[in-house]
mmCIF file of N, CA and C in Angstrom:
data_model
loop_
_atom_site.group_PDB
_atom_site.id
_atom_site.type_symbol
_atom_site.label_atom_id
_atom_site.label_comp_id
_atom_site.label_asym_id
_atom_site.label_seq_id
_atom_site.Cartn_x
_atom_site.Cartn_y
_atom_site.Cartn_z
ATOM 1 N N GLN X 626 0.835 -1.186 0.000
ATOM 2 C CA GLN X 626 0.000 0.000 0.000
ATOM 3 C C GLN X 626 0.876 1.243 0.000
ATOM 4 N N VAL X 627 0.361 2.297 -0.615
ATOM 5 C CA VAL X 627 1.054 3.574 -0.619
ATOM 6 C C VAL X 627 0.966 4.172 0.775
ATOM 7 N N GLN X 628 2.106 4.570 1.314
ATOM 8 C CA GLN X 628 2.136 5.105 2.660
ATOM 9 C C GLN X 628 3.247 6.139 2.777
ATOM 10 N N LEU X 629 2.955 7.222 3.491
ATOM 11 C CA LEU X 629 3.931 8.242 3.833
ATOM 12 C C LEU X 629 3.925 8.415 5.342
ATOM 13 N N VAL X 630 5.103 8.480 5.936
ATOM 14 C CA VAL X 630 5.232 8.621 7.376
ATOM 15 C C VAL X 630 6.164 9.776 7.672
ATOM 16 N N GLU X 631 5.652 10.791 8.384
ATOM 17 C CA GLU X 631 6.465 11.919 8.812
ATOM 18 C C GLU X 631 7.072 11.643 10.182
ATOM 19 N N SER X 632 8.233 12.204 10.415
ATOM 20 C CA SER X 632 8.867 12.121 11.714
ATOM 21 C C SER X 632 9.792 13.315 11.890
ATOM 22 N N GLY X 633 10.260 13.521 13.106
ATOM 23 C CA GLY X 633 11.225 14.567 13.391
ATOM 24 C C GLY X 633 10.668 15.785 14.081
ATOM 25 N N GLY X 634 9.364 15.852 14.270
ATOM 26 C CA GLY X 634 8.785 16.980 14.963
ATOM 27 C C GLY X 634 9.077 16.943 16.447
ATOM 28 N N GLY X 635 8.729 18.030 17.112
ATOM 29 C CA GLY X 635 8.950 18.126 18.540
ATOM 30 C C GLY X 635 8.885 19.553 19.013
ATOM 31 N N LEU X 636 9.357 19.766 20.221
ATOM 32 C CA LEU X 636 9.394 21.086 20.840
ATOM 33 C C LEU X 636 10.783 21.674 20.683
ATOM 34 N N VAL X 637 10.842 22.911 20.215
ATOM 35 C CA VAL X 637 12.109 23.586 20.009
ATOM 36 C C VAL X 637 11.952 25.053 20.396
ATOM 37 N N GLN X 638 13.026 25.650 20.886
ATOM 38 C CA GLN X 638 13.005 27.060 21.249
ATOM 39 C C GLN X 638 13.126 27.941 20.016
ATOM 40 N N PRO X 639 12.612 29.168 20.084
ATOM 41 C CA PRO X 639 12.810 30.089 18.965
ATOM 42 C C PRO X 639 14.284 30.218 18.602
ATOM 43 N N GLY X 640 14.542 30.232 17.310
ATOM 44 C CA GLY X 640 15.903 30.257 16.814
ATOM 45 C C GLY X 640 16.512 28.893 16.605
ATOM 46 N N GLY X 641 15.855 27.854 17.080
ATOM 47 C CA GLY X 641 16.362 26.510 16.943
ATOM 48 C C GLY X 641 16.048 25.900 15.590
ATOM 49 N N SER X 642 16.424 24.633 15.447
ATOM 50 C CA SER X 642 16.285 23.923 14.184
ATOM 51 C C SER X 642 15.679 22.546 14.402
ATOM 52 N N LEU X 643 14.996 22.070 13.392
ATOM 53 C CA LEU X 643 14.497 20.709 13.327
ATOM 54 C C LEU X 643 14.642 20.209 11.904
ATOM 55 N N ARG X 644 14.787 18.903 11.753
ATOM 56 C CA ARG X 644 14.749 18.287 10.445
ATOM 57 C C ARG X 644 13.631 17.261 10.416
ATOM 58 N N LEU X 645 12.662 17.503 9.554
ATOM 59 C CA LEU X 645 11.559 16.582 9.374
ATOM 60 C C LEU X 645 11.877 15.594 8.264
ATOM 61 N N SER X 646 11.394 14.375 8.435
ATOM 62 C CA SER X 646 11.575 13.328 7.437
ATOM 63 C C SER X 646 10.221 12.848 6.945
ATOM 64 N N CYS X 647 10.176 12.502 5.679
ATOM 65 C CA CYS X 647 8.992 11.917 5.071
ATOM 66 C C CYS X 647 9.442 10.671 4.338
ATOM 67 N N ALA X 648 9.125 9.515 4.889
ATOM 68 C CA ALA X 648 9.540 8.244 4.324
ATOM 69 C C ALA X 648 8.380 7.592 3.586
ATOM 70 N N GLY X 649 8.647 7.133 2.381
ATOM 71 C CA GLY X 649 7.632 6.502 1.570
ATOM 72 C C GLY X 649 7.785 4.996 1.529
ATOM 73 N N SER X 650 6.674 4.316 1.405
ATOM 74 C CA SER X 650 6.655 2.883 1.179
ATOM 75 C C SER X 650 5.524 2.562 0.211
ATOM 76 N N GLY X 651 5.706 1.498 -0.550
ATOM 77 C CA GLY X 651 4.709 1.112 -1.523
ATOM 78 C C GLY X 651 4.818 1.835 -2.854
ATOM 79 N N PHE X 652 5.691 2.817 -2.934
ATOM 80 C CA PHE X 652 5.934 3.536 -4.177
ATOM 81 C C PHE X 652 7.261 4.260 -4.052
ATOM 82 N N THR X 653 7.763 4.725 -5.169
ATOM 83 C CA THR X 653 9.039 5.428 -5.206
ATOM 84 C C THR X 653 8.783 6.927 -5.166
ATOM 85 N N LEU X 654 9.283 7.586 -4.126
ATOM 86 C CA LEU X 654 9.023 9.009 -3.965
ATOM 87 C C LEU X 654 9.574 9.832 -5.115
ATOM 88 N N ASP X 655 10.661 9.384 -5.704
ATOM 89 C CA ASP X 655 11.264 10.136 -6.793
ATOM 90 C C ASP X 655 10.365 10.196 -8.025
ATOM 91 N N ASP X 656 9.363 9.325 -8.099
ATOM 92 C CA ASP X 656 8.415 9.363 -9.203
ATOM 93 C C ASP X 656 7.312 10.395 -8.995
ATOM 94 N N TYR X 657 7.308 11.062 -7.843
ATOM 95 C CA TYR X 657 6.249 11.991 -7.482
ATOM 96 C C TYR X 657 6.825 13.320 -7.031
ATOM 97 N N GLY X 658 5.991 14.347 -7.122
ATOM 98 C CA GLY X 658 6.291 15.569 -6.418
ATOM 99 C C GLY X 658 5.955 15.409 -4.945
ATOM 100 N N ILE X 659 6.800 15.951 -4.086
ATOM 101 C CA ILE X 659 6.594 15.865 -2.645
ATOM 102 C C ILE X 659 6.412 17.277 -2.098
ATOM 103 N N GLY X 660 5.305 17.490 -1.425
ATOM 104 C CA GLY X 660 5.021 18.773 -0.808
ATOM 105 C C GLY X 660 4.998 18.668 0.701
ATOM 106 N N TRP X 661 5.410 19.741 1.357
ATOM 107 C CA TRP X 661 5.277 19.887 2.794
ATOM 108 C C TRP X 661 4.252 20.965 3.083
ATOM 109 N N PHE X 662 3.343 20.668 3.994
ATOM 110 C CA PHE X 662 2.278 21.568 4.401
ATOM 111 C C PHE X 662 2.275 21.675 5.913
ATOM 112 N N ARG X 663 1.670 22.739 6.411
ATOM 113 C CA ARG X 663 1.505 22.869 7.846
ATOM 114 C C ARG X 663 0.156 23.508 8.148
ATOM 115 N N GLN X 664 -0.350 23.200 9.327
ATOM 116 C CA GLN X 664 -1.610 23.762 9.777
ATOM 117 C C GLN X 664 -1.492 24.129 11.248
ATOM 118 N N ALA X 665 -1.641 25.406 11.530
ATOM 119 C CA ALA X 665 -1.645 25.896 12.895
ATOM 120 C C ALA X 665 -3.073 25.908 13.423
ATOM 121 N N PRO X 666 -3.248 25.844 14.743
ATOM 122 C CA PRO X 666 -4.599 25.874 15.301
ATOM 123 C C PRO X 666 -5.381 27.095 14.840
ATOM 124 N N GLY X 667 -6.586 26.864 14.354
ATOM 125 C CA GLY X 667 -7.447 27.944 13.919
ATOM 126 C C GLY X 667 -7.089 28.562 12.587
ATOM 127 N N LYS X 668 -6.117 28.021 11.894
ATOM 128 C CA LYS X 668 -5.692 28.569 10.618
ATOM 129 C C LYS X 668 -5.847 27.541 9.505
ATOM 130 N N GLU X 669 -5.883 28.047 8.283
ATOM 131 C CA GLU X 669 -5.950 27.176 7.127
ATOM 132 C C GLU X 669 -4.613 26.481 6.905
ATOM 133 N N ARG X 670 -4.680 25.303 6.323
ATOM 134 C CA ARG X 670 -3.466 24.608 5.941
ATOM 135 C C ARG X 670 -2.756 25.375 4.837
ATOM 136 N N GLU X 671 -1.457 25.494 4.941
ATOM 137 C CA GLU X 671 -0.689 26.224 3.958
ATOM 138 C C GLU X 671 0.442 25.369 3.408
ATOM 139 N N GLY X 672 0.743 25.587 2.156
ATOM 140 C CA GLY X 672 1.878 24.927 1.553
ATOM 141 C C GLY X 672 3.167 25.594 1.983
ATOM 142 N N VAL X 673 4.126 24.799 2.392
ATOM 143 C CA VAL X 673 5.408 25.296 2.883
ATOM 144 C C VAL X 673 6.483 25.176 1.822
ATOM 145 N N SER X 674 6.580 24.005 1.224
ATOM 146 C CA SER X 674 7.627 23.736 0.255
ATOM 147 C C SER X 674 7.232 22.533 -0.573
ATOM 148 N N CYS X 675 7.763 22.435 -1.766
ATOM 149 C CA CYS X 675 7.563 21.241 -2.567
ATOM 150 C C CYS X 675 8.705 21.082 -3.544
ATOM 151 N N ILE X 676 8.857 19.859 -4.012
ATOM 152 C CA ILE X 676 9.848 19.552 -5.035
ATOM 153 C C ILE X 676 9.202 18.602 -6.029
ATOM 154 N N ASN X 677 9.310 18.943 -7.300
ATOM 155 C CA ASN X 677 8.816 18.110 -8.395
ATOM 156 C C ASN X 677 9.984 17.523 -9.157
ATOM 157 N N THR X 678 9.805 16.296 -9.605
ATOM 158 C CA THR X 678 10.750 15.695 -10.537
ATOM 159 C C THR X 678 10.367 15.993 -11.973
ATOM 160 N N ARG X 679 9.066 15.949 -12.272
ATOM 161 C CA ARG X 679 8.602 16.061 -13.650
ATOM 162 C C ARG X 679 8.971 17.382 -14.288
ATOM 163 N N ASP X 680 8.877 18.486 -13.547
ATOM 164 C CA ASP X 680 9.193 19.790 -14.112
ATOM 165 C C ASP X 680 10.382 20.450 -13.440
ATOM 166 N N ASP X 681 11.111 19.711 -12.621
ATOM 167 C CA ASP X 681 12.339 20.192 -11.987
ATOM 168 C C ASP X 681 12.092 21.499 -11.246
ATOM 169 N N MET X 682 11.029 21.551 -10.468
ATOM 170 C CA MET X 682 10.640 22.745 -9.754
ATOM 171 C C MET X 682 10.762 22.530 -8.253
ATOM 172 N N THR X 683 11.343 23.501 -7.578
ATOM 173 C CA THR X 683 11.398 23.539 -6.125
ATOM 174 C C THR X 683 10.777 24.847 -5.667
ATOM 175 N N TYR X 684 9.917 24.773 -4.667
ATOM 176 C CA TYR X 684 9.156 25.930 -4.211
ATOM 177 C C TYR X 684 9.297 26.083 -2.707
ATOM 178 N N TYR X 685 9.402 27.341 -2.267
ATOM 179 C CA TYR X 685 9.349 27.684 -0.855
ATOM 180 C C TYR X 685 8.397 28.853 -0.669
ATOM 181 N N ALA X 686 7.526 28.739 0.311
ATOM 182 C CA ALA X 686 6.670 29.858 0.657
ATOM 183 C C ALA X 686 7.517 31.025 1.134
ATOM 184 N N ASP X 687 7.034 32.241 0.896
ATOM 185 C CA ASP X 687 7.791 33.424 1.303
ATOM 186 C C ASP X 687 8.096 33.418 2.799
ATOM 187 N N SER X 688 7.193 32.868 3.585
ATOM 188 C CA SER X 688 7.366 32.887 5.026
ATOM 189 C C SER X 688 8.521 32.014 5.506
ATOM 190 N N VAL X 689 8.961 31.072 4.682
ATOM 191 C CA VAL X 689 10.028 30.167 5.092
ATOM 192 C C VAL X 689 11.256 30.254 4.206
ATOM 193 N N LYS X 690 11.186 31.000 3.136
ATOM 194 C CA LYS X 690 12.299 31.087 2.195
ATOM 195 C C LYS X 690 13.547 31.603 2.898
ATOM 196 N N GLY X 691 14.640 30.918 2.656
ATOM 197 C CA GLY X 691 15.898 31.262 3.294
ATOM 198 C C GLY X 691 16.120 30.583 4.625
ATOM 199 N N ARG X 692 15.081 30.003 5.205
ATOM 200 C CA ARG X 692 15.192 29.320 6.486
ATOM 201 C C ARG X 692 14.994 27.809 6.358
ATOM 202 N N PHE X 693 14.148 27.384 5.426
ATOM 203 C CA PHE X 693 13.833 25.971 5.246
ATOM 204 C C PHE X 693 14.479 25.463 3.964
ATOM 205 N N THR X 694 14.888 24.207 3.974
ATOM 206 C CA THR X 694 15.485 23.579 2.811
ATOM 207 C C THR X 694 14.913 22.183 2.642
ATOM 208 N N LEU X 695 14.431 21.888 1.448
ATOM 209 C CA LEU X 695 13.873 20.582 1.126
ATOM 210 C C LEU X 695 14.898 19.787 0.324
ATOM 211 N N SER X 696 15.030 18.507 0.632
ATOM 212 C CA SER X 696 15.982 17.669 -0.078
ATOM 213 C C SER X 696 15.455 16.248 -0.178
ATOM 214 N N ARG X 697 16.021 15.498 -1.110
ATOM 215 C CA ARG X 697 15.662 14.092 -1.321
ATOM 216 C C ARG X 697 16.864 13.197 -1.059
ATOM 217 N N ASP X 698 16.585 12.013 -0.539
ATOM 218 C CA ASP X 698 17.549 10.934 -0.493
ATOM 219 C C ASP X 698 16.872 9.742 -1.153
ATOM 220 N N ASN X 699 17.101 9.588 -2.445
ATOM 221 C CA ASN X 699 16.397 8.557 -3.189
ATOM 222 C C ASN X 699 16.758 7.149 -2.716
ATOM 223 N N ALA X 700 17.987 6.961 -2.264
ATOM 224 C CA ALA X 700 18.396 5.653 -1.781
ATOM 225 C C ALA X 700 17.579 5.221 -0.573
ATOM 226 N N LYS X 701 17.151 6.178 0.237
ATOM 227 C CA LYS X 701 16.340 5.895 1.411
ATOM 228 C C LYS X 701 14.856 6.114 1.168
ATOM 229 N N ASN X 702 14.498 6.520 -0.052
ATOM 230 C CA ASN X 702 13.103 6.793 -0.387
ATOM 231 C C ASN X 702 12.497 7.781 0.611
ATOM 232 N N THR X 703 13.250 8.826 0.900
ATOM 233 C CA THR X 703 12.896 9.776 1.944
ATOM 234 C C THR X 703 13.137 11.196 1.460
ATOM 235 N N VAL X 704 12.255 12.093 1.873
ATOM 236 C CA VAL X 704 12.393 13.521 1.641
ATOM 237 C C VAL X 704 12.516 14.206 2.993
ATOM 238 N N TYR X 705 13.379 15.220 3.065
ATOM 239 C CA TYR X 705 13.642 15.921 4.309
ATOM 240 C C TYR X 705 13.260 17.391 4.184
ATOM 241 N N LEU X 706 12.876 17.966 5.299
ATOM 242 C CA LEU X 706 12.666 19.399 5.395
ATOM 243 C C LEU X 706 13.503 19.907 6.559
ATOM 244 N N GLN X 707 14.602 20.569 6.242
ATOM 245 C CA GLN X 707 15.447 21.179 7.256
ATOM 246 C C GLN X 707 14.892 22.554 7.591
ATOM 247 N N MET X 708 14.598 22.790 8.853
ATOM 248 C CA MET X 708 13.977 24.023 9.304
ATOM 249 C C MET X 708 14.919 24.709 10.288
ATOM 250 N N ASN X 709 15.368 25.896 9.928
ATOM 251 C CA ASN X 709 16.281 26.674 10.750
ATOM 252 C C ASN X 709 15.632 27.984 11.167
ATOM 253 N N SER X 710 16.211 28.614 12.168
ATOM 254 C CA SER X 710 15.745 29.914 12.657
ATOM 255 C C SER X 710 14.249 29.908 12.919
ATOM 256 N N LEU X 711 13.796 28.908 13.623
ATOM 257 C CA LEU X 711 12.366 28.725 13.840
ATOM 258 C C LEU X 711 11.792 29.805 14.744
ATOM 259 N N THR X 712 10.558 30.171 14.457
ATOM 260 C CA THR X 712 9.818 31.158 15.238
ATOM 261 C C THR X 712 8.511 30.532 15.703
ATOM 262 N N PRO X 713 7.851 31.136 16.704
ATOM 263 C CA PRO X 713 6.557 30.600 17.132
ATOM 264 C C PRO X 713 5.531 30.509 16.010
ATOM 265 N N GLU X 714 5.648 31.360 14.998
ATOM 266 C CA GLU X 714 4.725 31.306 13.870
ATOM 267 C C GLU X 714 4.904 30.055 13.019
ATOM 268 N N ASP X 715 5.985 29.330 13.217
ATOM 269 C CA ASP X 715 6.194 28.073 12.516
ATOM 270 C C ASP X 715 5.493 26.899 13.194
ATOM 271 N N THR X 716 4.881 27.126 14.334
ATOM 272 C CA THR X 716 4.203 26.064 15.063
ATOM 273 C C THR X 716 3.027 25.521 14.260
ATOM 274 N N GLY X 717 2.866 24.213 14.269
ATOM 275 C CA GLY X 717 1.748 23.583 13.608
ATOM 276 C C GLY X 717 2.019 22.113 13.366
ATOM 277 N N VAL X 718 1.037 21.454 12.809
ATOM 278 C CA VAL X 718 1.199 20.073 12.374
ATOM 279 C C VAL X 718 1.706 20.097 10.943
ATOM 280 N N TYR X 719 2.812 19.432 10.715
ATOM 281 C CA TYR X 719 3.433 19.399 9.395
ATOM 282 C C TYR X 719 3.126 18.077 8.715
ATOM 283 N N TYR X 720 2.694 18.165 7.472
ATOM 284 C CA TYR X 720 2.332 17.014 6.671
ATOM 285 C C TYR X 720 3.189 16.967 5.418
ATOM 286 N N CYS X 721 3.533 15.773 4.990
ATOM 287 C CA CYS X 721 4.078 15.607 3.653
ATOM 288 C C CYS X 721 3.029 14.943 2.779
ATOM 289 N N ALA X 722 3.087 15.234 1.506
ATOM 290 C CA ALA X 722 2.116 14.706 0.560
ATOM 291 C C ALA X 722 2.773 14.496 -0.784
ATOM 292 N N ALA X 723 2.501 13.349 -1.381
ATOM 293 C CA ALA X 723 2.988 13.023 -2.710
ATOM 294 C C ALA X 723 1.885 13.244 -3.723
ATOM 295 N N ALA X 724 2.239 13.791 -4.849
ATOM 296 C CA ALA X 724 1.302 14.006 -5.938
ATOM 297 C C ALA X 724 2.024 13.807 -7.260
ATOM 298 N N ASP X 725 1.249 13.550 -8.296
ATOM 299 C CA ASP X 725 1.857 13.435 -9.617
ATOM 300 C C ASP X 725 2.634 14.697 -9.956
ATOM 301 N N LEU X 726 2.089 15.849 -9.574
ATOM 302 C CA LEU X 726 2.733 17.130 -9.820
ATOM 303 C C LEU X 726 2.120 18.168 -8.895
ATOM 304 N N TRP X 727 2.957 19.017 -8.316
ATOM 305 C CA TRP X 727 2.493 20.160 -7.554
ATOM 306 C C TRP X 727 2.668 21.428 -8.381
ATOM 307 N N THR X 728 1.677 22.302 -8.276
ATOM 308 C CA THR X 728 1.745 23.597 -8.934
ATOM 309 C C THR X 728 1.510 24.687 -7.905
ATOM 310 N N VAL X 729 1.979 25.886 -8.209
ATOM 311 C CA VAL X 729 1.793 27.052 -7.359
ATOM 312 C C VAL X 729 0.798 27.972 -8.046
ATOM 313 N N VAL X 730 -0.309 28.261 -7.382
ATOM 314 C CA VAL X 730 -1.310 29.149 -7.943
ATOM 315 C C VAL X 730 -0.997 30.586 -7.535
ATOM 316 N N ALA X 731 -1.801 31.525 -8.041
ATOM 317 C CA ALA X 731 -1.506 32.942 -7.865
ATOM 318 C C ALA X 731 -1.433 33.351 -6.403
ATOM 319 N N SER X 732 -2.228 32.729 -5.557
ATOM 320 C CA SER X 732 -2.234 33.060 -4.135
ATOM 321 C C SER X 732 -0.998 32.560 -3.402
ATOM 322 N N GLY X 733 -0.195 31.752 -4.066
ATOM 323 C CA GLY X 733 0.934 31.113 -3.429
ATOM 324 C C GLY X 733 0.627 29.737 -2.883
ATOM 325 N N ALA X 734 -0.629 29.304 -2.954
ATOM 326 C CA ALA X 734 -1.010 27.991 -2.462
ATOM 327 C C ALA X 734 -0.531 26.899 -3.406
ATOM 328 N N LEU X 735 -0.292 25.731 -2.845
ATOM 329 C CA LEU X 735 0.078 24.564 -3.625
ATOM 330 C C LEU X 735 -1.159 23.769 -3.987
ATOM 331 N N ARG X 736 -1.260 23.389 -5.243
ATOM 332 C CA ARG X 736 -2.333 22.548 -5.735
ATOM 333 C C ARG X 736 -1.741 21.396 -6.510
ATOM 334 N N SER X 737 -2.430 20.261 -6.464
ATOM 335 C CA SER X 737 -1.909 19.062 -7.083
ATOM 336 C C SER X 737 -2.583 18.773 -8.410
ATOM 337 N N LEU X 738 -1.846 18.088 -9.252
ATOM 338 C CA LEU X 738 -2.386 17.447 -10.443
ATOM 339 C C LEU X 738 -2.267 15.948 -10.237
ATOM 340 N N GLY X 739 -3.348 15.234 -10.475
ATOM 341 C CA GLY X 739 -3.337 13.799 -10.300
ATOM 342 C C GLY X 739 -3.569 13.385 -8.859
ATOM 343 N N ASN X 740 -3.188 12.166 -8.555
ATOM 344 C CA ASN X 740 -3.447 11.592 -7.248
ATOM 345 C C ASN X 740 -2.616 12.237 -6.155
ATOM 346 N N GLU X 741 -3.146 12.199 -4.934
ATOM 347 C CA GLU X 741 -2.458 12.679 -3.745
ATOM 348 C C GLU X 741 -2.388 11.575 -2.702
ATOM 349 N N TYR X 742 -1.267 11.525 -2.006
ATOM 350 C CA TYR X 742 -1.080 10.608 -0.885
ATOM 351 C C TYR X 742 -0.510 11.410 0.272
ATOM 352 N N TRP X 743 -1.183 11.351 1.411
ATOM 353 C CA TRP X 743 -0.845 12.185 2.568
ATOM 354 C C TRP X 743 -0.388 11.352 3.752
ATOM 355 N N GLY X 744 0.591 11.880 4.477
ATOM 356 C CA GLY X 744 0.967 11.303 5.742
ATOM 357 C C GLY X 744 0.061 11.779 6.858
ATOM 358 N N GLN X 745 0.325 11.297 8.065
ATOM 359 C CA GLN X 745 -0.512 11.610 9.216
ATOM 360 C C GLN X 745 -0.093 12.881 9.941
ATOM 361 N N GLY X 746 1.074 13.393 9.650
ATOM 362 C CA GLY X 746 1.522 14.637 10.235
ATOM 363 C C GLY X 746 2.420 14.442 11.438
ATOM 364 N N THR X 747 3.225 15.452 11.705
ATOM 365 C CA THR X 747 4.079 15.482 12.882
ATOM 366 C C THR X 747 4.015 16.878 13.487
ATOM 367 N N GLN X 748 3.892 16.946 14.803
ATOM 368 C CA GLN X 748 3.706 18.217 15.497
ATOM 369 C C GLN X 748 5.034 18.937 15.665
ATOM 370 N N VAL X 749 5.044 20.208 15.300
ATOM 371 C CA VAL X 749 6.182 21.095 15.544
ATOM 372 C C VAL X 749 5.698 22.229 16.432
ATOM 373 N N THR X 750 6.341 22.394 17.568
ATOM 374 C CA THR X 750 5.999 23.464 18.497
ATOM 375 C C THR X 750 7.243 24.289 18.765
ATOM 376 N N VAL X 751 7.158 25.579 18.482
ATOM 377 C CA VAL X 751 8.265 26.508 18.702
ATOM 378 C C VAL X 751 7.844 27.439 19.829
ATOM 379 N N SER X 752 8.477 27.308 20.965
ATOM 380 C CA SER X 752 8.079 28.060 22.147
ATOM 381 C C SER X 752 9.250 28.169 23.103
ATOM 382 N N SER X 753 9.310 29.288 23.796
ATOM 383 C CA SER X 753 10.305 29.479 24.839
ATOM 384 C C SER X 753 9.743 29.157 26.208
#
């Protein structure tokens, strides 16, 4: 079965760093675009970052650009999100999602083409 599992979340102080992992099973992640999303309490889910193979596109939301870095390790069938200089506004549940292709619409939101596969999420809390 197609499955995505996020890990690496936790509690971190402002200015700290975390690295999130998204491990795939049942399919090859390199065949899909991988997006990272987050949802804070009372807020809409937002796209944070994504990487596509089909169109060689990497995207970062303005709110995280320069602080977050997305990378792939195809040998481990895993995608990582390195998060640096974290602030309380980065708090939320972080999800990874595989899609045939991710696109960026005018609002800056990420939208998928084709099928989507979502993980269960990992909690990130940035607090002093």
